[in-house]
Short mmCIF file of C-alpha atoms in Angstrom, two decimals:
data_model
loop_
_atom_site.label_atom_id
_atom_site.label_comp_id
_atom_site.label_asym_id
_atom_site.label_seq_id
_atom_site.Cartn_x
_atom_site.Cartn_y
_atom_site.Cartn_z
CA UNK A 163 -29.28 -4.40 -21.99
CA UNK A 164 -31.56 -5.95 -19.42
CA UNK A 165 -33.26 -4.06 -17.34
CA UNK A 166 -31.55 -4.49 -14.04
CA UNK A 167 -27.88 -3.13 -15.97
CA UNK A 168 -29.96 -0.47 -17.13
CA UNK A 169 -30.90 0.96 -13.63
CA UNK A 170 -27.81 0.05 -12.21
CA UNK A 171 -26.48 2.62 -15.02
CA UNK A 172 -29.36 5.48 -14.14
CA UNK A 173 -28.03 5.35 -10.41
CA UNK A 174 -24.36 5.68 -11.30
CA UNK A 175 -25.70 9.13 -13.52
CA UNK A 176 -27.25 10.35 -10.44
CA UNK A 177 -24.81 9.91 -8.27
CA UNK A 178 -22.69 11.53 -10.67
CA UNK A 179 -25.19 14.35 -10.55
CA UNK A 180 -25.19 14.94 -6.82
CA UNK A 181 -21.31 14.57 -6.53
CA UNK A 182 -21.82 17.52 -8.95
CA UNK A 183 -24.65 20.03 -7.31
CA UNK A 184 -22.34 19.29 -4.07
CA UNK A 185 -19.32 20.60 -5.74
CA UNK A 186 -21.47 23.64 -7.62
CA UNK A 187 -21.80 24.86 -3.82
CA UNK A 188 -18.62 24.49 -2.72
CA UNK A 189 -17.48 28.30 -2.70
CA UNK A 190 -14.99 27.77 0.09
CA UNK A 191 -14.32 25.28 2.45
CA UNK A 192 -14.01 25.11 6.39
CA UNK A 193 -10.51 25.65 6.61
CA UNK A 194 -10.38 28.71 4.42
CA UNK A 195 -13.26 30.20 6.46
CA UNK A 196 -11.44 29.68 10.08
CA UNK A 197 -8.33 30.35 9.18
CA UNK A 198 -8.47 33.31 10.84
CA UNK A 199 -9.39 32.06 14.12
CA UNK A 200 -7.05 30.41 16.73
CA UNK A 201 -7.81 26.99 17.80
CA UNK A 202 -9.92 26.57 21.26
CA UNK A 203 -7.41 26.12 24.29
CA UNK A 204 -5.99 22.85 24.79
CA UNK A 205 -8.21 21.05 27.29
CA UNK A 206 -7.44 19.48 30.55
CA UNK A 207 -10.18 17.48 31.95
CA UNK A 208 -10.77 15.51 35.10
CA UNK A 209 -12.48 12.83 36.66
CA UNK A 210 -15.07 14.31 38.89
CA UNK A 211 -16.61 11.53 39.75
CA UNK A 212 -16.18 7.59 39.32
CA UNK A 213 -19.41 5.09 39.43
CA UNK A 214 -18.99 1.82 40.60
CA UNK A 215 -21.30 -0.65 40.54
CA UNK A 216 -21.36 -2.86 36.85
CA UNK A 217 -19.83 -5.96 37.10
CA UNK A 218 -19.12 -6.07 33.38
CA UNK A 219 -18.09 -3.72 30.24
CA UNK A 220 -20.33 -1.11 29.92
CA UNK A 221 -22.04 -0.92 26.84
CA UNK A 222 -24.12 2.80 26.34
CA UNK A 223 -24.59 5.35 28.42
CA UNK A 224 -27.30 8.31 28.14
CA UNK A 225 -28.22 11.34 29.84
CA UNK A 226 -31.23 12.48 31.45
CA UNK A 227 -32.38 15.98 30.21
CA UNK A 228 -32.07 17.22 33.43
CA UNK A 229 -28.37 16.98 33.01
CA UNK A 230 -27.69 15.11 36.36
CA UNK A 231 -29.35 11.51 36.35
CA UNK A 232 -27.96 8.85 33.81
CA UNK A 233 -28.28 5.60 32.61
CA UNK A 234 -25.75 2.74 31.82
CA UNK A 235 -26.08 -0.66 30.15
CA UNK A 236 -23.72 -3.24 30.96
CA UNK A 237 -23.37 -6.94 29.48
CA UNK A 238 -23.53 -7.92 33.40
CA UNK A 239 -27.10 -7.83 32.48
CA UNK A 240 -27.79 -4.33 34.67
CA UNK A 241 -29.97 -1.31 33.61
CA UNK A 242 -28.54 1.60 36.60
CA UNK A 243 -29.50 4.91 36.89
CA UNK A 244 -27.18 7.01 38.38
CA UNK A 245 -27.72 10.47 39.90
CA UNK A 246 -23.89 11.84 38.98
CA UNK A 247 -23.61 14.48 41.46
CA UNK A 248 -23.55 12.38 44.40
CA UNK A 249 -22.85 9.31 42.84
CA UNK A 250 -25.95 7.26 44.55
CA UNK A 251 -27.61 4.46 42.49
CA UNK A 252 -31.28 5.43 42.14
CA UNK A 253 -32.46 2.67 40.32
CA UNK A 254 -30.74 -1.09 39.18
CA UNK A 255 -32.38 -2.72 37.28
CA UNK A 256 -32.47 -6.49 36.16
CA UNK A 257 -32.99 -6.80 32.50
CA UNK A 258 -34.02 -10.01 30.78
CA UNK A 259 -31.13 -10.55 28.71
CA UNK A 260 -28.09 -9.19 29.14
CA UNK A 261 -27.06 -9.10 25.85
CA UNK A 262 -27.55 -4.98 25.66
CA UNK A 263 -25.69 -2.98 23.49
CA UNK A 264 -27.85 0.22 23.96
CA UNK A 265 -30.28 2.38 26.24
CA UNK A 266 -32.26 5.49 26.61
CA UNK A 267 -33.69 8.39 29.07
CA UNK A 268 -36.72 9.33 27.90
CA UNK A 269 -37.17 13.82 27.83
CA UNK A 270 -39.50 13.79 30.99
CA UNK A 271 -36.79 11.07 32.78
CA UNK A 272 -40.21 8.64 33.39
CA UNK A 273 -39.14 5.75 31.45
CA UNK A 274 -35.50 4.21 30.53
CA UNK A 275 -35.38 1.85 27.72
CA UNK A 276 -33.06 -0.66 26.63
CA UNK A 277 -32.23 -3.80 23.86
CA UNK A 278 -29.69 -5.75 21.92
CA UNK A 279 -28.90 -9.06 20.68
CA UNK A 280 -32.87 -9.85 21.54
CA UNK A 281 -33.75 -7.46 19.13
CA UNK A 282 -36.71 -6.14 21.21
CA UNK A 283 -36.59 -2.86 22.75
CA UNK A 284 -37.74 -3.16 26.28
CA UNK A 285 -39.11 0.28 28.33
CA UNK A 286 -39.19 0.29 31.53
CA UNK A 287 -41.41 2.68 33.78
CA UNK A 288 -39.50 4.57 36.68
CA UNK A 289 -42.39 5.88 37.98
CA UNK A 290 -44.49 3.20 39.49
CA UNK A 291 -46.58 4.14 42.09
CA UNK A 292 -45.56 1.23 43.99
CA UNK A 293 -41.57 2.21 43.06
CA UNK A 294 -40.81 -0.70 41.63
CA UNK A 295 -39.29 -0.24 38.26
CA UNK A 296 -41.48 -2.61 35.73
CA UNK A 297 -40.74 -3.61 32.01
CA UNK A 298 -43.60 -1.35 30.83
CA UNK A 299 -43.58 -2.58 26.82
CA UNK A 300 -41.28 -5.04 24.93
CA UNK A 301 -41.09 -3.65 21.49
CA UNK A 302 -40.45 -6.31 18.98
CA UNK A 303 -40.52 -6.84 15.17
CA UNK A 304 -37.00 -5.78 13.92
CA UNK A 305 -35.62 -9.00 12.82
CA UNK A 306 -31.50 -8.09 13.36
CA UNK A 307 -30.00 -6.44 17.02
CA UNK A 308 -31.31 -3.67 18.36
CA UNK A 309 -28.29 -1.24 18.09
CA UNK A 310 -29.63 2.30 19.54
CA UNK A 311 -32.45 3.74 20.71
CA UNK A 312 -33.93 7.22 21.51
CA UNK A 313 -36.85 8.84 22.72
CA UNK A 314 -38.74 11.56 21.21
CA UNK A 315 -41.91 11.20 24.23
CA UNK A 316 -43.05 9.24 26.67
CA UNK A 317 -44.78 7.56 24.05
CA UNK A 318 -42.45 7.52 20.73
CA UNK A 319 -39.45 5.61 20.42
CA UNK A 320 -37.22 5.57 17.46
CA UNK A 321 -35.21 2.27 17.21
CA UNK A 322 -31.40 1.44 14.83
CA UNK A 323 -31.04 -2.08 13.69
CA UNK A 324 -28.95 -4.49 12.58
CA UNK A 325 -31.88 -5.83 10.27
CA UNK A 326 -30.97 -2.60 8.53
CA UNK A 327 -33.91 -0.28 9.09
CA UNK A 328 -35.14 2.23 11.70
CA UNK A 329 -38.74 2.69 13.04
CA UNK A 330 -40.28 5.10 15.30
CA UNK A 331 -42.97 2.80 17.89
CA UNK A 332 -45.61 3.64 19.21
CA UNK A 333 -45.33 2.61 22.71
CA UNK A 334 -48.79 2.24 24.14
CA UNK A 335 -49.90 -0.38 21.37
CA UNK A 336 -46.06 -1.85 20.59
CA UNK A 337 -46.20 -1.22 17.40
CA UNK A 338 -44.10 0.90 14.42
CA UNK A 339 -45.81 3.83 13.31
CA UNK A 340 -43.25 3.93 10.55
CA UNK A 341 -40.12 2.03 9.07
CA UNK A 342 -37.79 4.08 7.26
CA UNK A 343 -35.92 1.49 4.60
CA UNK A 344 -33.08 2.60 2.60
CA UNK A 345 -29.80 1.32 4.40
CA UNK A 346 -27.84 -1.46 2.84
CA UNK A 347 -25.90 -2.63 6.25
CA UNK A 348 -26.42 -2.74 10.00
CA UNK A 349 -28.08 0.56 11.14
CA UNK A 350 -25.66 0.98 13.87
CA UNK A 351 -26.40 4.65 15.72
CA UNK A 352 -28.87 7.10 15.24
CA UNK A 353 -29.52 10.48 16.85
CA UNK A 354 -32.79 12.95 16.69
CA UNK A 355 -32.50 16.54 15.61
CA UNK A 356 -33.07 19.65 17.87
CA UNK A 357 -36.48 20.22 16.75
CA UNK A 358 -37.59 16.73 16.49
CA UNK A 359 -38.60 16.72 12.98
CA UNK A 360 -35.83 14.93 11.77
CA UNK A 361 -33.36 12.00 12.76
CA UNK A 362 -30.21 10.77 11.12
CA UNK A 363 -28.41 7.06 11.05
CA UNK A 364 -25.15 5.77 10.52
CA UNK A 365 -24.89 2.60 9.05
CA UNK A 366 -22.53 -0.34 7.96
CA UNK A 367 -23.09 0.74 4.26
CA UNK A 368 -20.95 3.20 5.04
CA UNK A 369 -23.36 5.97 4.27
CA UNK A 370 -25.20 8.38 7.17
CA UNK A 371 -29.02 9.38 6.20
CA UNK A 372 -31.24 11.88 7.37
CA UNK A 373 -34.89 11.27 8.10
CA UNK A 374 -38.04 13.16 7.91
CA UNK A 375 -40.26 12.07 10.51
CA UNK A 376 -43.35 13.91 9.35
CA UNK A 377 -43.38 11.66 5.99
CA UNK A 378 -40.92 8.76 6.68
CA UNK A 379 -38.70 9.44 3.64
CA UNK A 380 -34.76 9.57 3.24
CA UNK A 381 -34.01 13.43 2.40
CA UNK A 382 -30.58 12.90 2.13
CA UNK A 383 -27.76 10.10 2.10
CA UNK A 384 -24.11 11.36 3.27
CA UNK A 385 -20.86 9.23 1.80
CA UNK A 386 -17.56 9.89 2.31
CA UNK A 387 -16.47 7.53 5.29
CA UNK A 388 -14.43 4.25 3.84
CA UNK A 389 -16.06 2.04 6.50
CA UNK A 390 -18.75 1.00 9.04
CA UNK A 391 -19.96 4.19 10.61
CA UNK A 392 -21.15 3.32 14.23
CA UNK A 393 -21.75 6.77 15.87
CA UNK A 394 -23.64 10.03 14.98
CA UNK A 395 -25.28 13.06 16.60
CA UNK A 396 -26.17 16.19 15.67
CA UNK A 397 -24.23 19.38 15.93
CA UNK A 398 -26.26 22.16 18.53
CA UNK A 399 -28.07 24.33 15.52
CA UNK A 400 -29.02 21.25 13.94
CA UNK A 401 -27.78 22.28 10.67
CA UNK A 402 -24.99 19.54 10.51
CA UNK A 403 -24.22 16.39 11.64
CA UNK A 404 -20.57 14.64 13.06
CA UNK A 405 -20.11 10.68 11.79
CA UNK A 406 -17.31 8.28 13.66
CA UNK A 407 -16.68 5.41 11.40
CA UNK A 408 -14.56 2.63 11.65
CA UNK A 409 -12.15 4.28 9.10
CA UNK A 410 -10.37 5.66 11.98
CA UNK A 411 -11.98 9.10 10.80
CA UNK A 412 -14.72 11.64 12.40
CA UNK A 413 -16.34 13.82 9.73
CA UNK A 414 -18.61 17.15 10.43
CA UNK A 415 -21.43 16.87 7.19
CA UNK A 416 -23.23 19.99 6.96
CA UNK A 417 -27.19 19.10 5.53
CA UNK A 418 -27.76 22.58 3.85
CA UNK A 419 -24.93 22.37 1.85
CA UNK A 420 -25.30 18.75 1.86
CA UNK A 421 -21.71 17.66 2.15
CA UNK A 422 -18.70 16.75 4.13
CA UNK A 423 -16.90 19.88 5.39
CA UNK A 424 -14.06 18.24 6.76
CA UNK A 425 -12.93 15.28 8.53
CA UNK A 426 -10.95 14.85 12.32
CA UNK A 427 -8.33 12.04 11.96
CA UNK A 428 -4.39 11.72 12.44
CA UNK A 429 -1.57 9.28 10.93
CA UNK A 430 -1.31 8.03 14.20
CA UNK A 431 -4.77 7.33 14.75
CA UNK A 432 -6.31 4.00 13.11
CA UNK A 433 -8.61 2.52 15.07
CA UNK A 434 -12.00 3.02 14.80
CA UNK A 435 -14.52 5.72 16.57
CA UNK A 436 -16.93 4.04 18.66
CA UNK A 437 -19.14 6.69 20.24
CA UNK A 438 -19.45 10.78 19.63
CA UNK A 439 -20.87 13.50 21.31
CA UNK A 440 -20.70 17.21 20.93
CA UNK A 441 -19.46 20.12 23.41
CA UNK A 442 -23.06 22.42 24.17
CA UNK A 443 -21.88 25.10 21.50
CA UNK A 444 -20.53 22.58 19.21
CA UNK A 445 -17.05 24.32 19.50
CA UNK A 446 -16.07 20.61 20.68
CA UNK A 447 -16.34 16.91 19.55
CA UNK A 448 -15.35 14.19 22.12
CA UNK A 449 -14.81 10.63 20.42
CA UNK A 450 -14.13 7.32 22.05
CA UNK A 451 -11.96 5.37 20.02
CA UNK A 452 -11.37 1.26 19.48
CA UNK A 453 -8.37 1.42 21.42
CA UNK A 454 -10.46 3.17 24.42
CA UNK A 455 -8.90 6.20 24.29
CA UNK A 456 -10.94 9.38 24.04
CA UNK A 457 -9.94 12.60 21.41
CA UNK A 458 -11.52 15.75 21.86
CA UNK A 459 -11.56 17.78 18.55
CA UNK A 460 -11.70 21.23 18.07
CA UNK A 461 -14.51 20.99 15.31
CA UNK A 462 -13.61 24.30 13.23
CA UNK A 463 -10.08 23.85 13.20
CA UNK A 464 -9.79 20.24 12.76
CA UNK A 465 -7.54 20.00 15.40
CA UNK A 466 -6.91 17.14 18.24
CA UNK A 467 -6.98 19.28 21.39
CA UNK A 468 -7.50 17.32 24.51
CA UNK A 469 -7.86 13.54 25.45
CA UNK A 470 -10.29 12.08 28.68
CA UNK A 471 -7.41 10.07 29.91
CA UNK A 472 -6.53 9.63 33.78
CA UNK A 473 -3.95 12.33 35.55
CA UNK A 474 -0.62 10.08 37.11
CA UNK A 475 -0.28 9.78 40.56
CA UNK A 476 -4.24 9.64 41.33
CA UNK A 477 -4.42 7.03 44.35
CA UNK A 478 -7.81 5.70 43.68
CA UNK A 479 -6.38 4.94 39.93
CA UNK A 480 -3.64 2.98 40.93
CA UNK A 481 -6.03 0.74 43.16
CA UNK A 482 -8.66 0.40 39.86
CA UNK A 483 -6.49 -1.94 37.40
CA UNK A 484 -5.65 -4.17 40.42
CA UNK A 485 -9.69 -5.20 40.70
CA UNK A 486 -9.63 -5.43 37.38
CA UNK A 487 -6.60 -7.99 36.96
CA UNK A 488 -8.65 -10.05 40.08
CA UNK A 489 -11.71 -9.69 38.21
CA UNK A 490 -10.91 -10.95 34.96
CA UNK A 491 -8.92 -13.46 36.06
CA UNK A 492 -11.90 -14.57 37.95
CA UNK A 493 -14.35 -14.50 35.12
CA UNK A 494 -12.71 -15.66 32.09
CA UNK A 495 -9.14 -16.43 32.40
CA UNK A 496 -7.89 -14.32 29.78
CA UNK A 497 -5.73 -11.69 30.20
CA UNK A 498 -5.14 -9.22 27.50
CA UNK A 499 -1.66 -8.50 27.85
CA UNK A 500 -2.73 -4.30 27.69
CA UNK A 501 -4.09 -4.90 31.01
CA UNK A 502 -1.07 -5.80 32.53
CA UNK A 503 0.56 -3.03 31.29
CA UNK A 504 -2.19 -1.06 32.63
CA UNK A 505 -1.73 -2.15 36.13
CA UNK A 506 2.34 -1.26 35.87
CA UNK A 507 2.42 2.16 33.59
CA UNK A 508 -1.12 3.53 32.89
CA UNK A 509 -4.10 4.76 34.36
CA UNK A 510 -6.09 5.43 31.24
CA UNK A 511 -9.73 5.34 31.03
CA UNK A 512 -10.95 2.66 28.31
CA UNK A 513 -13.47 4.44 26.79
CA UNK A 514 -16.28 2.14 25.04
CA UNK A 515 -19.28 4.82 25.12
CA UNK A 516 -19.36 8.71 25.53
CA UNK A 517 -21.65 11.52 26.37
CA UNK A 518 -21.78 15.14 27.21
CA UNK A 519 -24.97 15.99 29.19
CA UNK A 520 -27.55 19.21 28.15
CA UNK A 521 -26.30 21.99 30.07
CA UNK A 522 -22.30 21.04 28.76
CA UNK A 523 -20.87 20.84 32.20
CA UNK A 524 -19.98 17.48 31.88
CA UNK A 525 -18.96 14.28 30.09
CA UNK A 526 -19.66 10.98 30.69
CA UNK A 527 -17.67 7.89 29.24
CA UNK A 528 -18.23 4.15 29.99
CA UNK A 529 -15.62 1.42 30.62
CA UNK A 530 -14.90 -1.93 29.39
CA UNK A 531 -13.83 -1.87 33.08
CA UNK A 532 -17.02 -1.70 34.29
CA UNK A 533 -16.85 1.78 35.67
CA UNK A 534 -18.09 5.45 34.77
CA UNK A 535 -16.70 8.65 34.69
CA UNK A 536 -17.58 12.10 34.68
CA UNK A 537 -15.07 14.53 34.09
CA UNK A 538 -14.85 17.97 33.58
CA UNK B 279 -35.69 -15.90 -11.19
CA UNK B 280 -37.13 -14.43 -8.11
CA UNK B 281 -34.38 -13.02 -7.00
CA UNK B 282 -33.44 -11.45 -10.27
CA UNK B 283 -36.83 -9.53 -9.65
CA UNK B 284 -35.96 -8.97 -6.16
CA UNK B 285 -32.46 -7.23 -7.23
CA UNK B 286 -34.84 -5.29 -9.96
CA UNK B 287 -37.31 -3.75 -7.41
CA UNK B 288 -34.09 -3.18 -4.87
CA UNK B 289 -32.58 -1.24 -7.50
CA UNK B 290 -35.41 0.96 -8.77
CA UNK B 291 -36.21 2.15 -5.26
CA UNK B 292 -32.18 3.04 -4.97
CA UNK B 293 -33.01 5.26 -8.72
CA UNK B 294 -36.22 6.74 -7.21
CA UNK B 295 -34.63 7.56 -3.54
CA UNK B 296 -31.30 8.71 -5.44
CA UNK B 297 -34.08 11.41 -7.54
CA UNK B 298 -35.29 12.50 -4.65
CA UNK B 299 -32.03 13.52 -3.32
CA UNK B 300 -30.63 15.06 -6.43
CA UNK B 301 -33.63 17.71 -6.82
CA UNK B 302 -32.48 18.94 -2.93
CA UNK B 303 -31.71 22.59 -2.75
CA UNK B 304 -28.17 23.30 -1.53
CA UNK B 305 -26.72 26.02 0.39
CA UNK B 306 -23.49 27.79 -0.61
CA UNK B 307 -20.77 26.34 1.76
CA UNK B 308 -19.70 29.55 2.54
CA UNK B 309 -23.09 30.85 4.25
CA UNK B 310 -23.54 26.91 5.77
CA UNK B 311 -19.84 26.97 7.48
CA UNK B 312 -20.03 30.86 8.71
CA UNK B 313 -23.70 29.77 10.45
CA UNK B 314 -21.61 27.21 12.56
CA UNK B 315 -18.75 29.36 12.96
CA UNK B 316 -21.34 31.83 14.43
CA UNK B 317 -23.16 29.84 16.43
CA UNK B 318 -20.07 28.20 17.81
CA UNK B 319 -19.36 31.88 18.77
CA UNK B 320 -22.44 32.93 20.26
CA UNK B 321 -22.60 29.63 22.53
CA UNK B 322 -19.10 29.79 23.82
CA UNK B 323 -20.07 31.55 26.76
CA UNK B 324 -22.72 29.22 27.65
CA UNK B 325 -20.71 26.47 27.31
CA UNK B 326 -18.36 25.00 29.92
CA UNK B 327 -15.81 23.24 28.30
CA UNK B 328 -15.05 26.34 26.20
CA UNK B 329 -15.45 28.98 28.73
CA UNK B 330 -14.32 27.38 31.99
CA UNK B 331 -16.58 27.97 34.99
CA UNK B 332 -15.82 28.36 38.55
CA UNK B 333 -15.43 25.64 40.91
CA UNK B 334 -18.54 27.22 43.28
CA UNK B 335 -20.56 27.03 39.99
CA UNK B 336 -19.25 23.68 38.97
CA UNK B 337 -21.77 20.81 40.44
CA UNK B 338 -19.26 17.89 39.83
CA UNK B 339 -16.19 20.01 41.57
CA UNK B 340 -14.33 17.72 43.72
CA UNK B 341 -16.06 17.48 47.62
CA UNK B 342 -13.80 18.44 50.19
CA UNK B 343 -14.45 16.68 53.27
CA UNK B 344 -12.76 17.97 56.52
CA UNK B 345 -12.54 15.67 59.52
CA UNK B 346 -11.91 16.87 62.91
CA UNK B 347 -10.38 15.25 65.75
CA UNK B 348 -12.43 15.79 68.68
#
């Protein structure tokens, strides 16, 4: 048997062996355990507040700690920071390519950082003393898209790609302190844990894998999901993690068990999750989906409870999917024939990036339309 | 030839990551799932979208602006 056969053989046994120790632990399961709890209300949320201002589909979103100022990244080639309470623009800012598919706050809300298609990650200091925002670093040496990016200081960045790795930068010298190997597709999301020791990823090989920062290793590998998982984050405690894959499914993975508790999907549902976040207690998932709707999950009970989708009769709705119509029709010519619909029947938010900020008072999705909401 | 070895040294890092991951120590799902369950219940009132909050304590409730003729 030659030797490659042979350790292709060895990882099948320990696979085997951890599908095992997983089920050795499995005493119960989450539905047994909350059976005797009702689901959380059904929830009714609005738009508070609608930013205008991207000129294209808006790609990520992220909050600033401070639970008020946020960033967007939109293929019109636009960095903005937005302070959501009174809707004001406090920074826009030009990027170099526009070919962004992701950006970051960083914890003290000094720098923003952003990167795509170039596969660089480019920060960018908000705190000039002139007050002009400046690229501050251009981090470069994945070799694939830059696909997320977060923050752990002003002067660590952890960085997805589609080269298939992570790496946490140092930013002053541009360079990765450490590259954490192990994925077998794109590296598509990532998200840091509580406590900072630890980050996970979701990837195209279908698997989600948490990282120890301290010594760079894979401590565990989550499977489950029958596709490309593109979203992550942590649940509140930090001891478990939600996935949205392109399977159409969410799944809640808890690490000290080290297994899938359960999973959030419908017959009806089958497109894929795009973006996750969690409610502040973790009582709540939101999802945007493929088909830019947004579910919101109770997470114990498994149960669909609410959608972010417009109320009927709202006046400055009805005005919205008319400047769309002009505006596609201006850019590209194509008109998906959803659109038109839109303008006639709908008034539903087309969700392509979610998040809920730190204190929980508020979500914030992103729209292929260009526009932001926050709703609560 | 070369990327016979390449597929060799892929694989025995997947063997030696895999070991790592089977020596773990796991937690009983029971005591995993009731630590969510209780910290889902000791947030609840802290968070907003559980435990609704007033509209004076609510900084995205909707501004209403009053005009007067004069």
């Amino acid at each position: 048997m030659g030797e490659l056969e042979q350790l292709r053989q060895e990882a099948e046994l320990l696979k085997k062996q951890i599908e095992e120790a997983r089920k050795g632990v499995a005493d119960t399961t989450l539905a047994e355990l909350t059976s005797g709890i009702e689901v959380v209300g059904r929830v009714q949320m609005k738009t508070r507040r609608t930013l205008r201002g991207h000129l294209a589909k808006i790609y990520a979103l992220h909050w600033s700690t401070d639970s008020r100022l946020m960033v967007s990244a939109s293929q019109d080639g636009k960095l903005i920071v937005w302070d959501t309470y009174t809707t004001n623009k406090v920074n826009a800012i030009p990027l170099r390519s526009s070919w962004v598919m992701t950006c970051a706050y960083a914890p003290s809300g000094n720098f923003v950082a952003c990167g795509g298609l170039d596969n660089m990650c480019s920060i960018y200091n908000l705190k000039t003393r002139d007050g002009n925002v400046k690229v501050s670093r251009e981090l470069t040496a994945h070799s694939g898209y830059l696909s997320c990016c977060r923050f752990l200081n002003d002067n660590e960045i952890i960085t997805s790609s589609g080269d298939t790795t992570c790496a946490v930068w140092d930013i002053e010298t541009g360079t990765q302190k450490t590259v954490f190997m192990g994925h077998t597709g794109d590296c598509m999301s990532l998200a840091v844990s509580p406590d900072l020791n630890l980050f996970i990823s979701g990837a195209c090989d279908w698997s989600a894998k948490l990282w120890d920062l301290r010594d760079g290793n894979c401590r565990q590998t989550f499977i489950g999901h029958e596709s490309d998982i593109n979203a992550i984050c942590f649940f509140p405690s930090g001891n478990a993690i939600c996935t949205g894959s392109d399977d159409a499914t969410c799944k809640l993975y808890d690490l000290r068990s080290d297994q899938e508790l359960t999973s959030y999907s419908q017959e009806s549902i089958i497109c894929g999750i795009t973006s996750i976040s969690m409610s502040r207690s973790g009582r709540m998932i939101l999802a945007g989906y493929d088909d830019f709707n947004c579910n919101i999950w109770d997470t114990l009970k498994a149960e669909r409870i609410g959608e972010c989708s417009s109320e009927p009769g709202h006046s400055d709705l009805i005005m919205e999917p008319l400047s769309i119509l002009l505006f596609q029709v201006w850019t590209d010519c194509s008109l998906p024939p959803l659109l038109l619909s839109g303008v006639l029947a709908g008034h539903d938010n087309r969700v392509s990036c979610i998040g809920v900020n730190e204190d929980g008072m508020a979500a914030a999705t992103g729209s292929w339309d260009s526009f932001l909401k926050i709703w609560n | 030839m070369s990327n016979n070895m390449a597929k060799i040294a892929e694989e025995r890092k997947a063997v030696e990551q895999l070991k790592l991951e089977v020596n773990i120590d796991r937690m009983k799902v029971s005591k995993a799932a009731a630590d969510l369950l209780a910290f889902c219940e000791a947030h609840a009132k802290e968070d907003p979208m559980v435990t609704s909050v007033p509209s004076s304590e609510n900084p995205f409730r909707e501004k209403k602006l009053f005009c007067a003729i004069l």
